[in-house]
Coordinates of C-alpha atoms in Angstrom, one line a residue:
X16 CA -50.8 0.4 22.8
X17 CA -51.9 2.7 25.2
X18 CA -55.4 3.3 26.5
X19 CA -56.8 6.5 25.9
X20 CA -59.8 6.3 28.1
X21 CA -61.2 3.9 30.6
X22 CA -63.4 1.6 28.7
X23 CA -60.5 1.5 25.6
X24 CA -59.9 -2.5 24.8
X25 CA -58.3 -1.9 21.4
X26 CA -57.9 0.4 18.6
X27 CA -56.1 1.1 15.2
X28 CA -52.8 2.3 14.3
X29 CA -53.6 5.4 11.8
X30 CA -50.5 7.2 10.8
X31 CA -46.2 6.8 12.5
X32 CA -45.3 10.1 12.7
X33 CA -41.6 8.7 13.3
X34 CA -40.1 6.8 11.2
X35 CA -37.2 3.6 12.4
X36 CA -34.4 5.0 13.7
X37 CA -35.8 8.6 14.1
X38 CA -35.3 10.8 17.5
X39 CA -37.8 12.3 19.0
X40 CA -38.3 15.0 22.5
X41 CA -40.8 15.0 24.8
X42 CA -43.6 16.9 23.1
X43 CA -43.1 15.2 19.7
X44 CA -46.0 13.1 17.8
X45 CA -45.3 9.8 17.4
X46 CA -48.1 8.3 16.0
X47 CA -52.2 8.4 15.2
X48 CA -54.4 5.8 16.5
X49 CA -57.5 5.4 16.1
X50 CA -61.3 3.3 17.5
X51 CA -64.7 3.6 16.7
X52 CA -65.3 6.7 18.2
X53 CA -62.9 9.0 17.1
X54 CA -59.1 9.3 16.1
X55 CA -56.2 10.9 18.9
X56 CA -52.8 11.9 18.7
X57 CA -50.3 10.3 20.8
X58 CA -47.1 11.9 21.7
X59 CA -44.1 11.7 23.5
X60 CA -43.7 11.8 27.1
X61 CA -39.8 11.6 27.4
X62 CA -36.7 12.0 24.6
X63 CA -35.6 8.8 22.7
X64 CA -35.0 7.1 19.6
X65 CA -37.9 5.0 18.0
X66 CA -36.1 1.8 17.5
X67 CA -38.5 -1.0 16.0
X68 CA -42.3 -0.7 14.7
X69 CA -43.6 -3.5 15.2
X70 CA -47.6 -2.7 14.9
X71 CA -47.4 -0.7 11.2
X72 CA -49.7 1.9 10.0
X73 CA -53.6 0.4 9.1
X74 CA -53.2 -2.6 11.8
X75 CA -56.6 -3.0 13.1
X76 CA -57.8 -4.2 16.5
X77 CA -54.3 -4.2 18.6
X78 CA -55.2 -4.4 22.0
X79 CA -54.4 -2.2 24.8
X80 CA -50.8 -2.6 26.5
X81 CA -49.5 -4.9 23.6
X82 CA -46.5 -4.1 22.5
X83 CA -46.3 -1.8 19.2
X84 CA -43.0 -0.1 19.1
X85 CA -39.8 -0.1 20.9
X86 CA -38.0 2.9 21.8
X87 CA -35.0 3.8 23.7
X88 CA -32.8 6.3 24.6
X89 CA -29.8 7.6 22.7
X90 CA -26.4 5.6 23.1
X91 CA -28.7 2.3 24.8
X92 CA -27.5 -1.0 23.8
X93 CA -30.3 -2.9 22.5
X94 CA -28.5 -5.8 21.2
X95 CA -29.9 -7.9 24.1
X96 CA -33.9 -7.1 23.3
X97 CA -35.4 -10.0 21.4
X98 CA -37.2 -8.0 19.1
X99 CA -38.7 -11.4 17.5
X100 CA -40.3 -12.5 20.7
X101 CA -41.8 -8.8 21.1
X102 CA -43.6 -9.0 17.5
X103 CA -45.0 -12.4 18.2
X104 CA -47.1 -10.5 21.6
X105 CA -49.8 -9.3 19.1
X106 CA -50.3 -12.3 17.2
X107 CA -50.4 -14.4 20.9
X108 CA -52.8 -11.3 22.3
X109 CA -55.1 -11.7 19.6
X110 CA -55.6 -15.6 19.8
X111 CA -56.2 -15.1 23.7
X112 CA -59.1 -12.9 22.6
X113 CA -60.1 -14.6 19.5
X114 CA -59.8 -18.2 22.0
X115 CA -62.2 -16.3 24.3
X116 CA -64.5 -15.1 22.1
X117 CA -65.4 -18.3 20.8
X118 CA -66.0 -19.4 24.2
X119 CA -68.6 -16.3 24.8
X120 CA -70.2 -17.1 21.5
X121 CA -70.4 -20.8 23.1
X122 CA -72.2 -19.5 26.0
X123 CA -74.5 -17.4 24.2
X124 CA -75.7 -19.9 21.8
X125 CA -76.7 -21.8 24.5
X126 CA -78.5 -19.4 26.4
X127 CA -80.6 -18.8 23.4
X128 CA -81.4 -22.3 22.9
X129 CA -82.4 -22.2 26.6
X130 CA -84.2 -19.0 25.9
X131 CA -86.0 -20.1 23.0
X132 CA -87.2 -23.3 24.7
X133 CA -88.9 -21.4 27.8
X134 CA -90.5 -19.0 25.0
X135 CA -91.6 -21.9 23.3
X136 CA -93.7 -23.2 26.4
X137 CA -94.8 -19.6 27.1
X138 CA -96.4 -19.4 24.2
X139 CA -99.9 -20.8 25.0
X140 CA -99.8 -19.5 29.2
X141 CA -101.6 -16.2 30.2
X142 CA -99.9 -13.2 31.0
X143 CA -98.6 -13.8 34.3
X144 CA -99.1 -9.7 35.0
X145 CA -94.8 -8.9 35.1
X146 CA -93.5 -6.6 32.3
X147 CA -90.1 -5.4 31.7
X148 CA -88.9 -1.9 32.7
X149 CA -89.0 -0.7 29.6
X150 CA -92.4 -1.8 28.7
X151 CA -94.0 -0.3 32.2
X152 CA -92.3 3.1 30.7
X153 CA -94.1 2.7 27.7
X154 CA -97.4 1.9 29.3
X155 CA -96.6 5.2 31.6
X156 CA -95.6 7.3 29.0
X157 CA -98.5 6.2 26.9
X158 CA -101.4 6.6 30.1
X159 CA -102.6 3.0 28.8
X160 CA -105.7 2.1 31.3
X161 CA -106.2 -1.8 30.0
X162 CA -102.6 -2.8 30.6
X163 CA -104.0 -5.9 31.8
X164 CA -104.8 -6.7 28.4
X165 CA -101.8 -7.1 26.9
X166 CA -100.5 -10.6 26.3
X167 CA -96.9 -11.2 26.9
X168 CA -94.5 -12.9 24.5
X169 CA -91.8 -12.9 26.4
X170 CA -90.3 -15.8 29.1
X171 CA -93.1 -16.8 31.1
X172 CA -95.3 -14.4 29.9
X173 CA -93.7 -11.3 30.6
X174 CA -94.7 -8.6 28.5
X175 CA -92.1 -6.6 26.9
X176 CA -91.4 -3.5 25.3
X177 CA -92.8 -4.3 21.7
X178 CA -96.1 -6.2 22.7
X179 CA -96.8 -2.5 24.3
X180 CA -95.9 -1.1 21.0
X181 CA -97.7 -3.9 19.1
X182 CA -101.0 -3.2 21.3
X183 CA -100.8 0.6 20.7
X184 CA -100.3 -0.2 16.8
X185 CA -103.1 -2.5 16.9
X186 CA -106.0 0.4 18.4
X187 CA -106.3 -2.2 21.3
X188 CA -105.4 0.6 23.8
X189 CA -107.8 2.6 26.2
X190 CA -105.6 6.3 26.8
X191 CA -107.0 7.8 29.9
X192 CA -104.5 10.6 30.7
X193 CA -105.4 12.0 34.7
X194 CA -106.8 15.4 34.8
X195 CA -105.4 17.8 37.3
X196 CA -107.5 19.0 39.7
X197 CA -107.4 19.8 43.6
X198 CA -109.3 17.6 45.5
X199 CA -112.1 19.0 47.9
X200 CA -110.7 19.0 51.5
X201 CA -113.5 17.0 53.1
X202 CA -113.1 13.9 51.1
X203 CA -110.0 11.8 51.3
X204 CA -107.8 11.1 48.6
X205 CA -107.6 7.3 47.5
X206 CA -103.8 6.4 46.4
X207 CA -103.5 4.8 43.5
X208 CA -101.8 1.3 43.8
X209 CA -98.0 1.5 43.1
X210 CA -95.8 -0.3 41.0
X211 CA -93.0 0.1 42.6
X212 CA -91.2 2.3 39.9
X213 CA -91.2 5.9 39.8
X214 CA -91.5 8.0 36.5
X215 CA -87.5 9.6 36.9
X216 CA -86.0 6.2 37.0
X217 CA -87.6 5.4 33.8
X218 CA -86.7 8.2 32.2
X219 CA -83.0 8.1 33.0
X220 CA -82.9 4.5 32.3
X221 CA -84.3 5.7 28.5
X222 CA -81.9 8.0 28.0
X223 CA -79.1 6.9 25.5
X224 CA -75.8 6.8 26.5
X225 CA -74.2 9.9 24.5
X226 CA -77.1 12.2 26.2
X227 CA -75.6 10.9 29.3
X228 CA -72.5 11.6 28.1
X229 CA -73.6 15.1 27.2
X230 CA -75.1 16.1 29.8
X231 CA -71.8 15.1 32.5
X232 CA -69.8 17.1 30.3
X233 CA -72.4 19.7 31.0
X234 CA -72.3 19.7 34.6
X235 CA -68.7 19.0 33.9
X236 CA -68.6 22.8 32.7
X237 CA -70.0 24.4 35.0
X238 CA -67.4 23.5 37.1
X239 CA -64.1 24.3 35.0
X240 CA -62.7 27.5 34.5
X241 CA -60.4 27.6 31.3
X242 CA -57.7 29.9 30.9
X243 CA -55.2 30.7 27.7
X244 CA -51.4 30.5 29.1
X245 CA -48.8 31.9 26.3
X246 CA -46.2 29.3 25.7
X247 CA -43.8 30.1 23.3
X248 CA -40.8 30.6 26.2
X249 CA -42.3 27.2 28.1
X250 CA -42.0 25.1 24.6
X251 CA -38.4 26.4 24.0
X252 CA -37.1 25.5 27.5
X253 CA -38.5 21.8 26.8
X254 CA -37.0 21.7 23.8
X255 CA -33.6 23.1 25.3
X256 CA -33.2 20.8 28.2
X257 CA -33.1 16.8 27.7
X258 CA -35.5 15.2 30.6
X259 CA -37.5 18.0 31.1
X260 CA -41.4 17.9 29.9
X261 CA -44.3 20.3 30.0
X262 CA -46.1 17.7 32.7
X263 CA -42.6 18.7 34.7
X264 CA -43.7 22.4 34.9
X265 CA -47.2 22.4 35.4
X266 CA -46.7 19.9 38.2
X267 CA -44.5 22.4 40.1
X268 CA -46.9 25.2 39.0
X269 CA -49.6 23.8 40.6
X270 CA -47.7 22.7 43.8
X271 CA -46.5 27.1 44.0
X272 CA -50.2 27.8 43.0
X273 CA -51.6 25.6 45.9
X274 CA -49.2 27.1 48.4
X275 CA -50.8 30.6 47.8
X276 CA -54.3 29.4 47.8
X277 CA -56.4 27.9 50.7
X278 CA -57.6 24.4 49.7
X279 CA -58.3 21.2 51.7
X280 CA -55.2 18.5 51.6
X281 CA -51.5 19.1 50.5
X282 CA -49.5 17.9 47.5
X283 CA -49.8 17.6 44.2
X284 CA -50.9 13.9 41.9
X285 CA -51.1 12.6 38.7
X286 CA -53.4 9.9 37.0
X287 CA -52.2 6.3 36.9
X288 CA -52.3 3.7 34.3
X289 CA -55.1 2.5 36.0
X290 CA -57.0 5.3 36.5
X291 CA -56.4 5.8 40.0
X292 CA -54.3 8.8 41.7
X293 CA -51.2 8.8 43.0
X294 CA -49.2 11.7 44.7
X295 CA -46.3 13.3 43.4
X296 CA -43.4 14.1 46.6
X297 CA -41.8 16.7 46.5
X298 CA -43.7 18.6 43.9
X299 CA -43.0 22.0 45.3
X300 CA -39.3 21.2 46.0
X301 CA -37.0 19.0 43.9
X302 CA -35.7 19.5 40.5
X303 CA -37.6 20.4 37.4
X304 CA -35.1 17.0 36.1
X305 CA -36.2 14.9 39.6
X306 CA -40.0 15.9 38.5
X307 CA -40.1 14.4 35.4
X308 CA -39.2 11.1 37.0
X309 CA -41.2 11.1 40.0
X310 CA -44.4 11.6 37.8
X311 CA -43.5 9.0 35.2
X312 CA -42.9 6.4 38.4
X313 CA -46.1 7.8 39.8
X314 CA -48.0 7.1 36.9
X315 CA -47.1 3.5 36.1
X316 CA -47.4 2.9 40.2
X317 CA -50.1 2.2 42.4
X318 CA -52.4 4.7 43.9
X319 CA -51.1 6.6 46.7
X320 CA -52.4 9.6 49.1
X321 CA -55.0 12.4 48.8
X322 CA -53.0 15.2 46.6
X323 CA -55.3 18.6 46.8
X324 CA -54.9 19.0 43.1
X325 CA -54.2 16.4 40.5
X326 CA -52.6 16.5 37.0
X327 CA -54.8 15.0 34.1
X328 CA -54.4 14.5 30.6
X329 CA -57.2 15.8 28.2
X330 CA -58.6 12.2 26.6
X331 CA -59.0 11.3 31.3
X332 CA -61.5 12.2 33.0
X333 CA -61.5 11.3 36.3
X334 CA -64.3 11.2 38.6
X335 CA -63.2 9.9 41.5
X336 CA -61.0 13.1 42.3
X337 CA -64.2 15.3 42.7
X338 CA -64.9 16.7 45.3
X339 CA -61.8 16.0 47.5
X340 CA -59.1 17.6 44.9
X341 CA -59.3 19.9 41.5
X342 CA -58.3 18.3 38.6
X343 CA -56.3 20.5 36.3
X344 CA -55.9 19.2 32.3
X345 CA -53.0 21.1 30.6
X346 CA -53.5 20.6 27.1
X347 CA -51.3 20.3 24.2
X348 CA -49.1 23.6 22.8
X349 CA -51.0 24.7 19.7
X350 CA -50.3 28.3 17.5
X351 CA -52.9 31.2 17.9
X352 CA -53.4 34.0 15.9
X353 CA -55.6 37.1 16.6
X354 CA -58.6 38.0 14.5
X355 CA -56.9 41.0 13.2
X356 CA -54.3 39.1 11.8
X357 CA -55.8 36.0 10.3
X358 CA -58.5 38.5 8.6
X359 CA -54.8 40.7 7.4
X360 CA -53.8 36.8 6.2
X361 CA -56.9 35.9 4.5
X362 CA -56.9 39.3 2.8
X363 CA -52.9 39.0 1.5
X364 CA -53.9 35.2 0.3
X365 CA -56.7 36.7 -1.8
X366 CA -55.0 39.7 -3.2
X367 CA -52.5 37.6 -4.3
X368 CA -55.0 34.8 -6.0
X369 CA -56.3 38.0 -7.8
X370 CA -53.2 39.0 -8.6
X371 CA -53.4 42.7 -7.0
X372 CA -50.8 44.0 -6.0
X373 CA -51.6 45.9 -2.5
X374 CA -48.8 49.0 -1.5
X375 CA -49.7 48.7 2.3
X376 CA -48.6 44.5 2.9
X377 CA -46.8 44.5 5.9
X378 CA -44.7 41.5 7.1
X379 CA -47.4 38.7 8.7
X380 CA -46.3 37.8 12.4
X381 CA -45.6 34.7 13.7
X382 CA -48.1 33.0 15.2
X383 CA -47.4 32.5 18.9
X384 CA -47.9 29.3 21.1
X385 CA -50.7 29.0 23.5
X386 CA -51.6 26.2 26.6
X387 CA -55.4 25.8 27.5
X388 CA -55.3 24.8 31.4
X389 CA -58.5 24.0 32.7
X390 CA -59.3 23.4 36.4
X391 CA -62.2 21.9 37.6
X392 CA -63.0 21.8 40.9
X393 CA -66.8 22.0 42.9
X394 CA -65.5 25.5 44.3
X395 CA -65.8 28.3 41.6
X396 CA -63.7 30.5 43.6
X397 CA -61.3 28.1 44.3
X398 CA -60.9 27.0 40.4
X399 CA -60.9 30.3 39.5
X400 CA -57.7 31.4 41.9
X401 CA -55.6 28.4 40.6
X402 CA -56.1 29.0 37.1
X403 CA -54.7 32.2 37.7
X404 CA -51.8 31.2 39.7
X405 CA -51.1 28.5 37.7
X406 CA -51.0 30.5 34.6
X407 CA -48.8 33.3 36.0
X408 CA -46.1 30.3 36.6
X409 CA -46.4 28.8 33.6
X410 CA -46.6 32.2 31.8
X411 CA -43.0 32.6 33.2
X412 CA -41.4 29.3 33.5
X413 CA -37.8 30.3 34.0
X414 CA -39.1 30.8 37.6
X415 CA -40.1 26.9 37.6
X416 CA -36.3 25.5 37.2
X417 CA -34.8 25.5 40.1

């Protein structure tokens, strides 16, 4: 099961797109899975045969890096794998988790008790004057004057978040919002005492975590430049050749790119299993074939030098790259059609529903295959000039083999 982002535990086998003894090339969709957030397509990074499923479509909860499939390569002897051994992982995965979630709900239960029992004696004692950060926000946002007031329910009197509420709901507050004004020169301005938490910190600590998410992708964009890369030719020479991938091509696209534009560090890297970055040698240099191997040992390996551009998939995002290297994300091949034609389409589709006959039809075209490279970097100018590069290789990948 693999993990399709960084804080990915476990997820949901949706659809096999393979069936048992099916072969499949690099490019191909093997399966669907699926979390709580959303549902992603997995496909394959190399050719091979799909040997056993062994996590079946609508199996819930399969952790990450448990085994759910074997696969192998064409003429492999797999007489020696002990197929039963592999289907028991997931049932021993899942009692290690279910083994330690008992333990956590052990914990928690007593840290309630313990909870409850320093709430209890709290009960009766005055409000010892400490409030959560969320109710000092409140108290801030609100411009409450007779904080003081408040009586805490919380342990040891500290008042939280709903007693502020509470005391708004109850018409116990005094609102005395500050009037702006300039204070005359000759007098000196008295600073009002400080509770040690500025307004900003509140703010961001109120925020929920999909704005935050939002608003990184945000400032995310302003640094990516996105370009369309035709990819009919570059999906036929995948398909031709056995070992080669897509990953193969833009890696050596990059490493040309990166020798005809200025940018701090050499080499080219790739995104780990663990989310860290490791370089790719010889990039630039060995065989399209040799390529495809060094990055699938790079990405199950440790991390490893300072590449000045690294390869990423779509579903990574990977912080820790920015500023020292650009991150380029080559997406997946996917048919495009102008507006021209899909309105000539939609007009043929209804003629026919209407059953008019129309002298003019001409014969639709087939759509072509398109690549969305995006390249993200804190220099515009520098994103921009490897995007073109890049997609003048890839645009023209016959010049890539060698």
């Amino acid at each position: 099961m693999p993990a399709l982002s960084p804080t990915m535990t476990e997820g949901g086998i949706a659809r096999w797109e393979k069936q048992e003894g099916e072969a499949f090339v690099a490019g191909d969709l093997l399966l669907q899975i699926e979390t709580d957030k959303a549902q992603m397509d997995v496909e394959a990074q190399d050719d091979g045969v799909l040997v056993k499923i062994l996590a079946p479509e609508g199996a819930q909860n399969v952790r990450v890096n448990s085994v759910i499939a074997i696969v192998a390569e064409e003429g492999d002897d797999i007489a020696s794998i002990d197929i039963g051994a592999l289907s028991k992982q997931p049932e021993a995965e899942a009692e290690k988790v279910e083994k330690k979630a008992e333990a956590v709900e052990k914990k928690a239960d007593a840290v309630e008790t313990k909870v409850a029992k320093t709430e209890k004696k709290a009960e009766k004692a005055p409000s010892s004057g400490l409030s959560s950060p969320a109710a000092e926000f409140t108290i801030h946002a609100n411009h409450i004057a007779n904080a003081a007031e408040i009586e805490g329910t919380g342990p040891k009197g500290r008042v939280l978040k709903g007693d502020v509420l509470q005391f708004l709901k109850a018409g116990k507050a005094v609102i005395s919002k500050p009037e702006i004004s300039k204070p005359a020169a000759s007098k000196p301005v008295a600073k009002a005492p400080s509770s040690g938490n500025a307004e900003l910190p509140f703010l961001v600590q109120s925020l929920e975590p999909s704005v935050l998410r939002h608003l990184a992708q945000v400032e995310l964009a302003k640094r990516s430049v996105v370009v369309q890369v035709p990819a009919t030719r570059l999906v036929q020479l995948v398909k031709a050749n056995r070992g080669m991938t897509v990953d193969a091509l833009a890696a050596r696209a990059i490493a040309l790119a990166l020798q005809q534009v200025k940018v701090e560090g050499n080499g080219v890297g790739v995104v780990t299993d663990g989310f860290k970055v490791a370089e790719v040698a010889g990039a630039a240099s060995a065989s399209v074939l040799d390529l495809a191997q060094a990055i699938k040992q790079a990405r199950s390996g440790p991390a490893s030098g300072r590449p000045a551009a690294v390869l990423a998939g779509e579903n990574v995002f990977t912080p820790d790259t920015l500023p020292d290297a650009a991150v380029v994300v080559v997406g997946a091949p996917y048919a495009s059609v102008s507006a021209a034609e899909a309105s000539a389409a939609m007009d043929s589709a209804l003629n026919d529903l209407l059953g008019v006959s129309t002298s003019s039809a001409q014969p639709s075209k087939q759509a072509s295959t398109v690549i969305d490279v995006r390249v993200i970097s804190n220099s515009p100018t520098v994103a921009s000039a490897l995007a073109a590069k890049i997609k003048g290789f890839l645009s023209n990948p016959e010049l890539l083999t060698f």
